[in-house]
Amino acid sequence: MACLKWLLLAAVLSYCDGYKILVMFPLAGKSHGILGGGVVTHLLQAGHEVTYITPFPEKNPSKNLHQIDISNPEDEAKHSSVLNVTALLEGESSLSMSWFIDFIKSMNRDVLSHPNLVKLMGDTTKNYDVVIAEWMFSDIYSGLGYVFNSPFIWVSTIEPHWTILGLIDEATNPAYVPDSLSNNAPPFDFVGRVKELFLQVTGMALRFFYLDGYQSQAFEELIGPHIIKRGKPLIPFVKVQYNASLILGNSHVSLGQATRLPQAYKPIAGYHIDTTVKPLPADLKKLLDNAKNGLIYFSMGSNLKSKELPDSIKKDLLEVFGGLKQTVLWKFEEALPNLPSNVHIVHWAPQQSILAHPNCILFITHGGLLSTTEAVHFGKPIIGIPVFGDQFNNIDRAVKKGFAKRVNLAYDMKNPLRAAIDDLLHDKSYAQKAKDLSVVYHDRPVAPGKELVHWTEHVVKTRGAPHLRSPALDVPVYQKLYLDLLALVLLVLYILKKIVVKLCCSKKTVEKKRKKD
Ligand SMILES: *[C@@H]1O[C@H](CO)[C@@H](O)[C@H](O)[C@H]1NC(C)=O
């Protein structure tokens, strides 16, 4: 009897005993930190023990969370040099593809040689049930799954695209799936289709020539020693590179398009959003409750500091906002003189709680993916002022979906902005579209956070979910395109032609002979 009791207790204990999970979101951008934090929070809530590699460690982590701080004092400087508002306005922003690849390479190197991560990888007592890492244009972190002897899961922060789907299945068809850096949306016209093919082919070439070799080398150099220390063979990087069990994608049809997806891709956009809306602070609640004509919320996100905006643009913005009968809430890092009575400035804003309020009728945003996702989550139309990276694509997509207008950041943006606000406030179709998409977004069998936990546990339970692995990974390109069959057909046709020619000729000669005779 006592024995049974112990057995039961042991069963209960082992049931409560969560998995050991390593989560890695190395990029020092606020939104990446938020997405990583979302993954960690859901896994902790499900009772797992999480080791989190992050440049943004929390002050007082909960007891099941171990943080590996990989912050780098140079990150801040690197970021502000990229996001120089004046350069953006003058059109001097220097973001080329080769710059981007160099940025990714140096980031990979900084992260993998950070003393805290080196220490973790070198600790042979550490093992994890699964490793989860953010994919950011490089596949190198998949090496950590091999180091720690565990299945590996990617988190993709954007819409599914050929580069990442190629890791678990095959590259998508550029005739109807745009490149991750393209703002083209299907159906493409002829030029658009050619452009997408060009982007994909050059992208493949760039990866082949500038990234693949580097990745193999970085794998051997920076991760290899830890593999050898654990007594395992240093296998070629491609064996690890194409061995991820799953991709958790921060995407959903309501936000993007109905891209055909492999079994090992799970779209879970919106998992970072709290399932219960946090109450607003008293002053903001009062402001929103009393906004009789509705409230417009304006925020340029966390990277671009609005105080870096030139004074003339600030003055113009105040003039536009001051001329509205709506209340305007502007997230801004400094106090402004001569504030119109309907404009309110806050240094920090609980964005989700503001968007959730029924009196919030319009969101003016830089168009970061998290902000556009939150707009759809709460069903609010947007005006996008994109400044950087994927923001242009996010806004263009929202415009095509019909719940947004785009205004370009420029010295003379006063009139276009005023016109856009006017349009969105008067034409109800934008708000209606946002509501319709919100219905699509919410109407899922399970909430995205639950799905995140489910699939992560599924990978652990089934030791890497090999049943989800696409057979396409093991089929060479020439077989996918049936080039071997084509070669065979051509060969047969060639031989047939030869035979026919021979037969004809011999017939002719026979006939000729007969005639002669
Ligand atoms: C590939 O993944 C499977 C399942 O997670 C694992 O069992 C296997 O060891 C991995 N292979 C390599 C080379 O990492």
PDB file of C-alpha atoms in Angstrom, residues 90-347:
ATOM      1  CA  GLU A  90      17.434  62.545 -46.701  1.00  0.00           C
ATOM      2  CA  GLY A  91      17.146  59.149 -48.322  1.00  0.00           C
ATOM      3  CA  GLU A  92      20.708  58.227 -47.367  1.00  0.00           C
ATOM      4  CA  SER A  93      19.926  55.090 -45.469  1.00  0.00           C
ATOM      5  CA  SER A  94      22.581  52.561 -46.417  1.00  0.00           C
ATOM      6  CA  LEU A  95      20.766  49.279 -46.117  1.00  0.00           C
ATOM      7  CA  SER A  96      21.926  47.057 -48.928  1.00  0.00           C
ATOM      8  CA  MET A  97      21.768  43.301 -49.070  1.00  0.00           C
ATOM      9  CA  SER A  98      25.528  42.947 -48.628  1.00  0.00           C
ATOM     10  CA  TRP A  99      25.426  45.281 -45.615  1.00  0.00           C
ATOM     11  CA  PHE A 100      22.677  43.076 -44.245  1.00  0.00           C
ATOM     12  CA  ILE A 101      24.622  39.847 -44.704  1.00  0.00           C
ATOM     13  CA  ASP A 102      27.665  41.413 -43.028  1.00  0.00           C
ATOM     14  CA  PHE A 103      25.448  42.546 -40.169  1.00  0.00           C
ATOM     15  CA  ILE A 104      24.084  39.006 -39.727  1.00  0.00           C
ATOM     16  CA  LYS A 105      27.552  37.473 -39.863  1.00  0.00           C
ATOM     17  CA  SER A 106      29.048  39.816 -37.287  1.00  0.00           C
ATOM     18  CA  MET A 107      26.022  39.379 -35.050  1.00  0.00           C
ATOM     19  CA  ASN A 108      26.331  35.566 -35.223  1.00  0.00           C
ATOM     20  CA  ARG A 109      29.974  35.808 -34.321  1.00  0.00           C
ATOM     21  CA  ASP A 110      29.410  38.235 -31.424  1.00  0.00           C
ATOM     22  CA  VAL A 111      26.650  36.051 -30.003  1.00  0.00           C
ATOM     23  CA  LEU A 112      28.450  32.716 -30.343  1.00  0.00           C
ATOM     24  CA  SER A 113      31.640  34.073 -28.807  1.00  0.00           C
ATOM     25  CA  HIS A 114      29.904  35.875 -25.938  1.00  0.00           C
ATOM     26  CA  PRO A 115      31.564  34.582 -22.745  1.00  0.00           C
ATOM     27  CA  ASN A 116      28.240  33.689 -21.111  1.00  0.00           C
ATOM     28  CA  LEU A 117      27.112  31.585 -24.060  1.00  0.00           C
ATOM     29  CA  VAL A 118      30.548  30.006 -24.447  1.00  0.00           C
ATOM     30  CA  LYS A 119      30.352  29.009 -20.781  1.00  0.00           C
ATOM     31  CA  LEU A 120      26.904  27.464 -21.257  1.00  0.00           C
ATOM     32  CA  MET A 121      27.915  25.504 -24.366  1.00  0.00           C
ATOM     33  CA  GLY A 122      31.088  24.331 -22.646  1.00  0.00           C
ATOM     34  CA  ASP A 123      29.220  22.987 -19.618  1.00  0.00           C
ATOM     35  CA  THR A 124      28.945  19.276 -20.406  1.00  0.00           C
ATOM     36  CA  THR A 125      26.533  18.715 -17.498  1.00  0.00           C
ATOM     37  CA  LYS A 126      23.876  20.780 -19.278  1.00  0.00           C
ATOM     38  CA  ASN A 127      21.320  19.016 -21.455  1.00  0.00           C
ATOM     39  CA  TYR A 128      17.968  20.157 -22.716  1.00  0.00           C
ATOM     40  CA  ASP A 129      14.819  18.405 -23.888  1.00  0.00           C
ATOM     41  CA  VAL A 130      14.489  20.858 -26.753  1.00  0.00           C
ATOM     42  CA  VAL A 131      16.244  23.979 -28.062  1.00  0.00           C
ATOM     43  CA  ILE A 132      14.198  26.850 -29.533  1.00  0.00           C
ATOM     44  CA  ALA A 133      15.902  29.700 -31.396  1.00  0.00           C
ATOM     45  CA  GLU A 134      14.882  32.724 -33.421  1.00  0.00           C
ATOM     46  CA  TRP A 135      15.738  32.517 -37.120  1.00  0.00           C
ATOM     47  CA  MET A 136      17.197  35.740 -38.444  1.00  0.00           C
ATOM     48  CA  PHE A 137      18.568  35.104 -41.949  1.00  0.00           C
ATOM     49  CA  SER A 138      21.170  32.676 -40.660  1.00  0.00           C
ATOM     50  CA  ASP A 139      20.851  28.980 -39.806  1.00  0.00           C
ATOM     51  CA  ILE A 140      23.846  28.793 -37.497  1.00  0.00           C
ATOM     52  CA  TYR A 141      22.016  28.456 -34.197  1.00  0.00           C
ATOM     53  CA  SER A 142      20.624  25.077 -35.244  1.00  0.00           C
ATOM     54  CA  GLY A 143      24.085  23.880 -34.144  1.00  0.00           C
ATOM     55  CA  LEU A 144      22.959  24.273 -30.536  1.00  0.00           C
ATOM     56  CA  GLY A 145      20.486  21.422 -30.900  1.00  0.00           C
ATOM     57  CA  TYR A 146      23.384  19.154 -31.788  1.00  0.00           C
ATOM     58  CA  VAL A 147      25.560  20.477 -28.932  1.00  0.00           C
ATOM     59  CA  PHE A 148      22.874  19.765 -26.346  1.00  0.00           C
ATOM     60  CA  ASN A 149      21.679  16.495 -27.880  1.00  0.00           C
ATOM     61  CA  SER A 150      18.160  17.723 -28.364  1.00  0.00           C
ATOM     62  CA  PRO A 151      15.559  18.348 -31.036  1.00  0.00           C
ATOM     63  CA  PHE A 152      15.583  21.854 -32.455  1.00  0.00           C
ATOM     64  CA  ILE A 153      12.758  24.338 -33.189  1.00  0.00           C
ATOM     65  CA  TRP A 154      13.008  27.600 -35.146  1.00  0.00           C
ATOM     66  CA  VAL A 155      10.870  30.626 -34.359  1.00  0.00           C
ATOM     67  CA  SER A 156      10.329  32.680 -37.492  1.00  0.00           C
ATOM     68  CA  THR A 157       9.284  36.235 -36.689  1.00  0.00           C
ATOM     69  CA  ILE A 158       7.814  37.102 -40.094  1.00  0.00           C
ATOM     70  CA  GLU A 159       5.479  35.691 -42.748  1.00  0.00           C
ATOM     71  CA  PRO A 160       6.597  32.335 -44.203  1.00  0.00           C
ATOM     72  CA  HIS A 161       8.977  32.705 -47.175  1.00  0.00           C
ATOM     73  CA  TRP A 162      11.222  30.567 -49.361  1.00  0.00           C
ATOM     74  CA  THR A 163      14.366  30.920 -47.258  1.00  0.00           C
ATOM     75  CA  ILE A 164      12.989  29.498 -44.068  1.00  0.00           C
ATOM     76  CA  LEU A 165      10.565  27.000 -45.594  1.00  0.00           C
ATOM     77  CA  GLY A 166      13.540  25.592 -47.493  1.00  0.00           C
ATOM     78  CA  LEU A 167      14.958  24.468 -44.156  1.00  0.00           C
ATOM     79  CA  ILE A 168      12.068  22.107 -43.428  1.00  0.00           C
ATOM     80  CA  ASP A 169      10.630  21.411 -46.882  1.00  0.00           C
ATOM     81  CA  GLU A 170      11.510  23.305 -50.043  1.00  0.00           C
ATOM     82  CA  ALA A 171      11.662  26.849 -51.349  1.00  0.00           C
ATOM     83  CA  THR A 172       8.261  28.258 -52.300  1.00  0.00           C
ATOM     84  CA  ASN A 173       7.319  29.161 -55.853  1.00  0.00           C
ATOM     85  CA  PRO A 174       8.181  32.821 -56.555  1.00  0.00           C
ATOM     86  CA  ALA A 175       5.261  33.028 -58.992  1.00  0.00           C
ATOM     87  CA  TYR A 176       2.890  33.435 -56.042  1.00  0.00           C
ATOM     88  CA  VAL A 177       4.919  33.684 -52.803  1.00  0.00           C
ATOM     89  CA  PRO A 178       6.871  36.929 -52.345  1.00  0.00           C
ATOM     90  CA  ASP A 179      10.420  37.140 -51.007  1.00  0.00           C
ATOM     91  CA  SER A 180      10.696  38.126 -47.340  1.00  0.00           C
ATOM     92  CA  LEU A 181      12.241  41.445 -48.324  1.00  0.00           C
ATOM     93  CA  SER A 182       9.761  42.191 -51.118  1.00  0.00           C
ATOM     94  CA  ASN A 183       6.720  44.438 -50.806  1.00  0.00           C
ATOM     95  CA  ASN A 184       5.062  42.771 -53.761  1.00  0.00           C
ATOM     96  CA  ALA A 185       1.828  40.885 -53.041  1.00  0.00           C
ATOM     97  CA  PRO A 186       0.196  38.290 -55.300  1.00  0.00           C
ATOM     98  CA  PRO A 187      -1.418  38.062 -57.770  1.00  0.00           C
ATOM     99  CA  PHE A 188       1.721  39.354 -59.506  1.00  0.00           C
ATOM    100  CA  ASP A 189       1.717  40.900 -62.947  1.00  0.00           C
ATOM    101  CA  PHE A 190       4.407  39.810 -65.396  1.00  0.00           C
ATOM    102  CA  VAL A 191       6.985  42.291 -64.118  1.00  0.00           C
ATOM    103  CA  GLY A 192       6.175  41.437 -60.509  1.00  0.00           C
ATOM    104  CA  ARG A 193       6.571  37.737 -61.189  1.00  0.00           C
ATOM    105  CA  VAL A 194       9.919  38.258 -62.888  1.00  0.00           C
ATOM    106  CA  LYS A 195      11.032  40.500 -60.020  1.00  0.00           C
ATOM    107  CA  GLU A 196      10.184  37.801 -57.470  1.00  0.00           C
ATOM    108  CA  LEU A 197      12.060  35.169 -59.472  1.00  0.00           C
ATOM    109  CA  PHE A 198      15.029  37.516 -59.664  1.00  0.00           C
ATOM    110  CA  LEU A 199      14.936  38.180 -55.901  1.00  0.00           C
ATOM    111  CA  GLN A 200      14.767  34.490 -55.118  1.00  0.00           C
ATOM    112  CA  VAL A 201      17.531  33.480 -57.491  1.00  0.00           C
ATOM    113  CA  THR A 202      19.864  36.284 -56.374  1.00  0.00           C
ATOM    114  CA  GLY A 203      18.959  35.543 -52.760  1.00  0.00           C
ATOM    115  CA  MET A 204      19.872  31.903 -53.269  1.00  0.00           C
ATOM    116  CA  ALA A 205      23.131  32.903 -54.930  1.00  0.00           C
ATOM    117  CA  LEU A 206      23.998  35.351 -52.139  1.00  0.00           C
ATOM    118  CA  ARG A 207      23.338  32.709 -49.524  1.00  0.00           C
ATOM    119  CA  PHE A 208      25.332  30.151 -51.472  1.00  0.00           C
ATOM    120  CA  PHE A 209      28.357  32.393 -52.029  1.00  0.00           C
ATOM    121  CA  TYR A 210      28.409  34.557 -48.921  1.00  0.00           C
ATOM    122  CA  LEU A 211      26.622  32.689 -46.169  1.00  0.00           C
ATOM    123  CA  ASP A 212      26.883  28.916 -46.552  1.00  0.00           C
ATOM    124  CA  GLY A 213      30.662  28.751 -46.394  1.00  0.00           C
ATOM    125  CA  TYR A 214      30.724  31.211 -43.537  1.00  0.00           C
ATOM    126  CA  GLN A 215      28.143  29.189 -41.621  1.00  0.00           C
ATOM    127  CA  SER A 216      30.065  25.935 -41.995  1.00  0.00           C
ATOM    128  CA  GLN A 217      33.207  27.664 -40.843  1.00  0.00           C
ATOM    129  CA  ALA A 218      31.512  29.371 -37.890  1.00  0.00           C
ATOM    130  CA  PHE A 219      29.941  26.043 -36.947  1.00  0.00           C
ATOM    131  CA  GLU A 220      33.310  24.285 -36.882  1.00  0.00           C
ATOM    132  CA  GLU A 221      35.114  27.157 -35.212  1.00  0.00           C
ATOM    133  CA  LEU A 222      32.675  28.466 -32.636  1.00  0.00           C
ATOM    134  CA  ILE A 223      30.406  25.495 -31.929  1.00  0.00           C
ATOM    135  CA  GLY A 224      32.676  22.616 -32.943  1.00  0.00           C
ATOM    136  CA  PRO A 225      34.932  22.620 -29.850  1.00  0.00           C
ATOM    137  CA  HIS A 226      31.886  22.138 -27.601  1.00  0.00           C
ATOM    138  CA  ILE A 227      30.711  19.214 -29.721  1.00  0.00           C
ATOM    139  CA  ILE A 228      34.115  17.548 -29.561  1.00  0.00           C
ATOM    140  CA  LYS A 229      34.307  18.188 -25.821  1.00  0.00           C
ATOM    141  CA  ARG A 230      31.134  16.132 -25.482  1.00  0.00           C
ATOM    142  CA  GLY A 231      32.757  13.279 -27.352  1.00  0.00           C
ATOM    143  CA  LYS A 232      30.625  13.603 -30.457  1.00  0.00           C
ATOM    144  CA  PRO A 233      31.812  13.672 -34.059  1.00  0.00           C
ATOM    145  CA  LEU A 234      31.978  17.065 -35.762  1.00  0.00           C
ATOM    146  CA  ILE A 235      29.582  16.385 -38.629  1.00  0.00           C
ATOM    147  CA  PRO A 236      29.155  18.647 -41.673  1.00  0.00           C
ATOM    148  CA  PHE A 237      26.954  21.658 -40.907  1.00  0.00           C
ATOM    149  CA  VAL A 238      24.338  20.781 -43.565  1.00  0.00           C
ATOM    150  CA  LYS A 239      23.388  17.694 -41.541  1.00  0.00           C
ATOM    151  CA  VAL A 240      22.388  19.972 -38.672  1.00  0.00           C
ATOM    152  CA  GLN A 241      21.119  22.825 -40.814  1.00  0.00           C
ATOM    153  CA  TYR A 242      18.297  20.816 -42.372  1.00  0.00           C
ATOM    154  CA  ASN A 243      17.369  18.897 -39.245  1.00  0.00           C
ATOM    155  CA  ALA A 244      14.982  21.253 -37.408  1.00  0.00           C
ATOM    156  CA  SER A 245      11.893  19.501 -36.056  1.00  0.00           C
ATOM    157  CA  LEU A 246       9.557  22.447 -36.412  1.00  0.00           C
ATOM    158  CA  ILE A 247       9.113  26.104 -37.270  1.00  0.00           C
ATOM    159  CA  LEU A 248       6.867  28.168 -35.023  1.00  0.00           C
ATOM    160  CA  GLY A 249       5.888  31.060 -37.260  1.00  0.00           C
ATOM    161  CA  ASN A 250       4.811  34.481 -36.072  1.00  0.00           C
ATOM    162  CA  SER A 251       2.329  34.540 -38.947  1.00  0.00           C
ATOM    163  CA  HIS A 252      -1.351  33.970 -39.666  1.00  0.00           C
ATOM    164  CA  VAL A 253      -3.608  34.117 -42.742  1.00  0.00           C
ATOM    165  CA  SER A 254      -5.441  37.130 -41.327  1.00  0.00           C
ATOM    166  CA  LEU A 255      -2.162  39.090 -41.459  1.00  0.00           C
ATOM    167  CA  GLY A 256      -0.486  37.627 -44.524  1.00  0.00           C
ATOM    168  CA  GLN A 257      -1.686  35.323 -47.264  1.00  0.00           C
ATOM    169  CA  ALA A 258      -2.753  31.693 -47.506  1.00  0.00           C
ATOM    170  CA  THR A 259       0.730  30.357 -48.226  1.00  0.00           C
ATOM    171  CA  ARG A 260       0.948  26.580 -48.648  1.00  0.00           C
ATOM    172  CA  LEU A 261       2.742  25.269 -45.577  1.00  0.00           C
ATOM    173  CA  PRO A 262       4.703  22.126 -44.698  1.00  0.00           C
ATOM    174  CA  GLN A 263       3.433  19.968 -41.816  1.00  0.00           C
ATOM    175  CA  ALA A 264       6.311  21.128 -39.640  1.00  0.00           C
ATOM    176  CA  TYR A 265       5.331  24.795 -39.870  1.00  0.00           C
ATOM    177  CA  LYS A 266       2.887  26.041 -37.246  1.00  0.00           C
ATOM    178  CA  PRO A 267       1.526  29.593 -37.592  1.00  0.00           C
ATOM    179  CA  ILE A 268       1.088  31.145 -34.149  1.00  0.00           C
ATOM    180  CA  ALA A 269       0.996  34.923 -34.713  1.00  0.00           C
ATOM    181  CA  GLY A 270      -0.291  36.921 -31.781  1.00  0.00           C
ATOM    182  CA  TYR A 271       1.099  34.631 -29.089  1.00  0.00           C
ATOM    183  CA  HIS A 272       2.945  37.606 -27.594  1.00  0.00           C
ATOM    184  CA  ILE A 273      -0.328  39.403 -26.861  1.00  0.00           C
ATOM    185  CA  ASP A 274      -1.737  38.985 -23.342  1.00  0.00           C
ATOM    186  CA  THR A 275      -4.906  36.920 -23.387  1.00  0.00           C
ATOM    187  CA  THR A 276      -6.439  39.174 -20.750  1.00  0.00           C
ATOM    188  CA  VAL A 277      -6.106  42.898 -21.373  1.00  0.00           C
ATOM    189  CA  LYS A 278      -4.278  44.645 -18.524  1.00  0.00           C
ATOM    190  CA  PRO A 279      -6.285  47.509 -16.989  1.00  0.00           C
ATOM    191  CA  LEU A 280      -5.249  51.018 -18.052  1.00  0.00           C
ATOM    192  CA  PRO A 281      -3.614  53.376 -15.550  1.00  0.00           C
ATOM    193  CA  ALA A 282      -6.245  55.715 -14.057  1.00  0.00           C
ATOM    194  CA  ASP A 283      -5.272  58.835 -16.039  1.00  0.00           C
ATOM    195  CA  LEU A 284      -5.234  57.055 -19.397  1.00  0.00           C
ATOM    196  CA  LYS A 285      -8.488  55.267 -18.618  1.00  0.00           C
ATOM    197  CA  LYS A 286     -10.111  58.621 -17.908  1.00  0.00           C
ATOM    198  CA  LEU A 287      -8.722  60.089 -21.123  1.00  0.00           C
ATOM    199  CA  LEU A 288     -10.035  57.195 -23.216  1.00  0.00           C
ATOM    200  CA  ASP A 289     -13.393  56.965 -21.422  1.00  0.00           C
ATOM    201  CA  ASN A 290     -13.964  60.683 -21.987  1.00  0.00           C
ATOM    202  CA  ALA A 291     -12.868  60.774 -25.634  1.00  0.00           C
ATOM    203  CA  LYS A 292     -16.367  61.481 -26.985  1.00  0.00           C
ATOM    204  CA  ASN A 293     -15.213  61.773 -30.584  1.00  0.00           C
ATOM    205  CA  GLY A 294     -12.836  58.886 -30.301  1.00  0.00           C
ATOM    206  CA  LEU A 295      -9.111  58.708 -29.616  1.00  0.00           C
ATOM    207  CA  ILE A 296      -6.269  58.454 -32.114  1.00  0.00           C
ATOM    208  CA  TYR A 297      -3.201  56.674 -30.785  1.00  0.00           C
ATOM    209  CA  PHE A 298       0.153  57.646 -32.316  1.00  0.00           C
ATOM    210  CA  SER A 299       3.357  55.718 -31.657  1.00  0.00           C
ATOM    211  CA  MET A 300       6.485  55.256 -33.724  1.00  0.00           C
ATOM    212  CA  GLY A 301       7.534  52.161 -31.803  1.00  0.00           C
ATOM    213  CA  SER A 302      10.498  51.607 -29.558  1.00  0.00           C
ATOM    214  CA  ASN A 303      13.458  51.898 -31.941  1.00  0.00           C
ATOM    215  CA  LEU A 304      12.786  55.208 -33.587  1.00  0.00           C
ATOM    216  CA  LYS A 305      12.772  57.881 -30.901  1.00  0.00           C
ATOM    217  CA  SER A 306      10.298  60.563 -31.879  1.00  0.00           C
ATOM    218  CA  LYS A 307      12.507  63.182 -30.222  1.00  0.00           C
ATOM    219  CA  GLU A 308      14.999  62.623 -33.020  1.00  0.00           C
ATOM    220  CA  LEU A 309      12.391  64.010 -35.409  1.00  0.00           C
ATOM    221  CA  PRO A 310      13.292  67.417 -36.844  1.00  0.00           C
ATOM    222  CA  ASP A 311      11.459  70.336 -35.189  1.00  0.00           C
ATOM    223  CA  SER A 312       9.627  71.254 -38.376  1.00  0.00           C
ATOM    224  CA  ILE A 313       8.027  67.799 -38.531  1.00  0.00           C
ATOM    225  CA  LYS A 314       7.044  67.976 -34.861  1.00  0.00           C
ATOM    226  CA  LYS A 315       5.412  71.370 -35.486  1.00  0.00           C
ATOM    227  CA  ASP A 316       3.541  70.038 -38.512  1.00  0.00           C
ATOM    228  CA  LEU A 317       2.322  66.969 -36.619  1.00  0.00           C
ATOM    229  CA  LEU A 318       0.996  69.155 -33.788  1.00  0.00           C
ATOM    230  CA  GLU A 319      -0.759  71.372 -36.321  1.00  0.00           C
ATOM    231  CA  VAL A 320      -2.456  68.366 -37.962  1.00  0.00           C
ATOM    232  CA  PHE A 321      -3.440  66.794 -34.637  1.00  0.00           C
ATOM    233  CA  GLY A 322      -4.574  70.140 -33.144  1.00  0.00           C
ATOM    234  CA  GLY A 323      -7.001  70.632 -36.032  1.00  0.00           C
ATOM    235  CA  LEU A 324      -8.907  67.416 -35.225  1.00  0.00           C
ATOM    236  CA  LYS A 325     -11.936  67.095 -33.007  1.00  0.00           C
ATOM    237  CA  GLN A 326     -10.704  63.690 -31.835  1.00  0.00           C
ATOM    238  CA  THR A 327      -8.437  63.238 -28.829  1.00  0.00           C
ATOM    239  CA  VAL A 328      -4.867  62.365 -29.791  1.00  0.00           C
ATOM    240  CA  LEU A 329      -2.577  60.287 -27.573  1.00  0.00           C
ATOM    241  CA  TRP A 330       1.038  60.540 -28.684  1.00  0.00           C
ATOM    242  CA  LYS A 331       3.753  58.293 -27.299  1.00  0.00           C
ATOM    243  CA  PHE A 332       6.722  60.599 -27.265  1.00  0.00           C
ATOM    244  CA  GLU A 333       9.890  60.778 -25.194  1.00  0.00           C
ATOM    245  CA  GLU A 334       9.926  64.507 -24.527  1.00  0.00           C
ATOM    246  CA  ALA A 335       7.561  67.306 -23.531  1.00  0.00           C
ATOM    247  CA  LEU A 336       6.451  69.598 -26.353  1.00  0.00           C
ATOM    248  CA  PRO A 337       5.642  73.306 -26.035  1.00  0.00           C
ATOM    249  CA  ASN A 338       2.319  74.778 -27.255  1.00  0.00           C
ATOM    250  CA  LEU A 339       0.437  71.524 -27.015  1.00  0.00           C
ATOM    251  CA  PRO A 340      -3.109  71.788 -28.455  1.00  0.00           C
ATOM    252  CA  SER A 341      -5.763  70.949 -25.841  1.00  0.00           C
ATOM    253  CA  ASN A 342      -6.822  67.709 -27.577  1.00  0.00           C
ATOM    254  CA  VAL A 343      -3.267  66.323 -27.824  1.00  0.00           C
ATOM    255  CA  HIS A 344      -1.781  64.378 -24.910  1.00  0.00           C
ATOM    256  CA  ILE A 345       1.743  63.109 -24.638  1.00  0.00           C
ATOM    257  CA  VAL A 346       2.838  60.050 -22.690  1.00  0.00           C
ATOM    258  CA  HIS A 347       6.408  58.810 -22.306  1.00  0.00           C
TER     259      HIS A 347
END
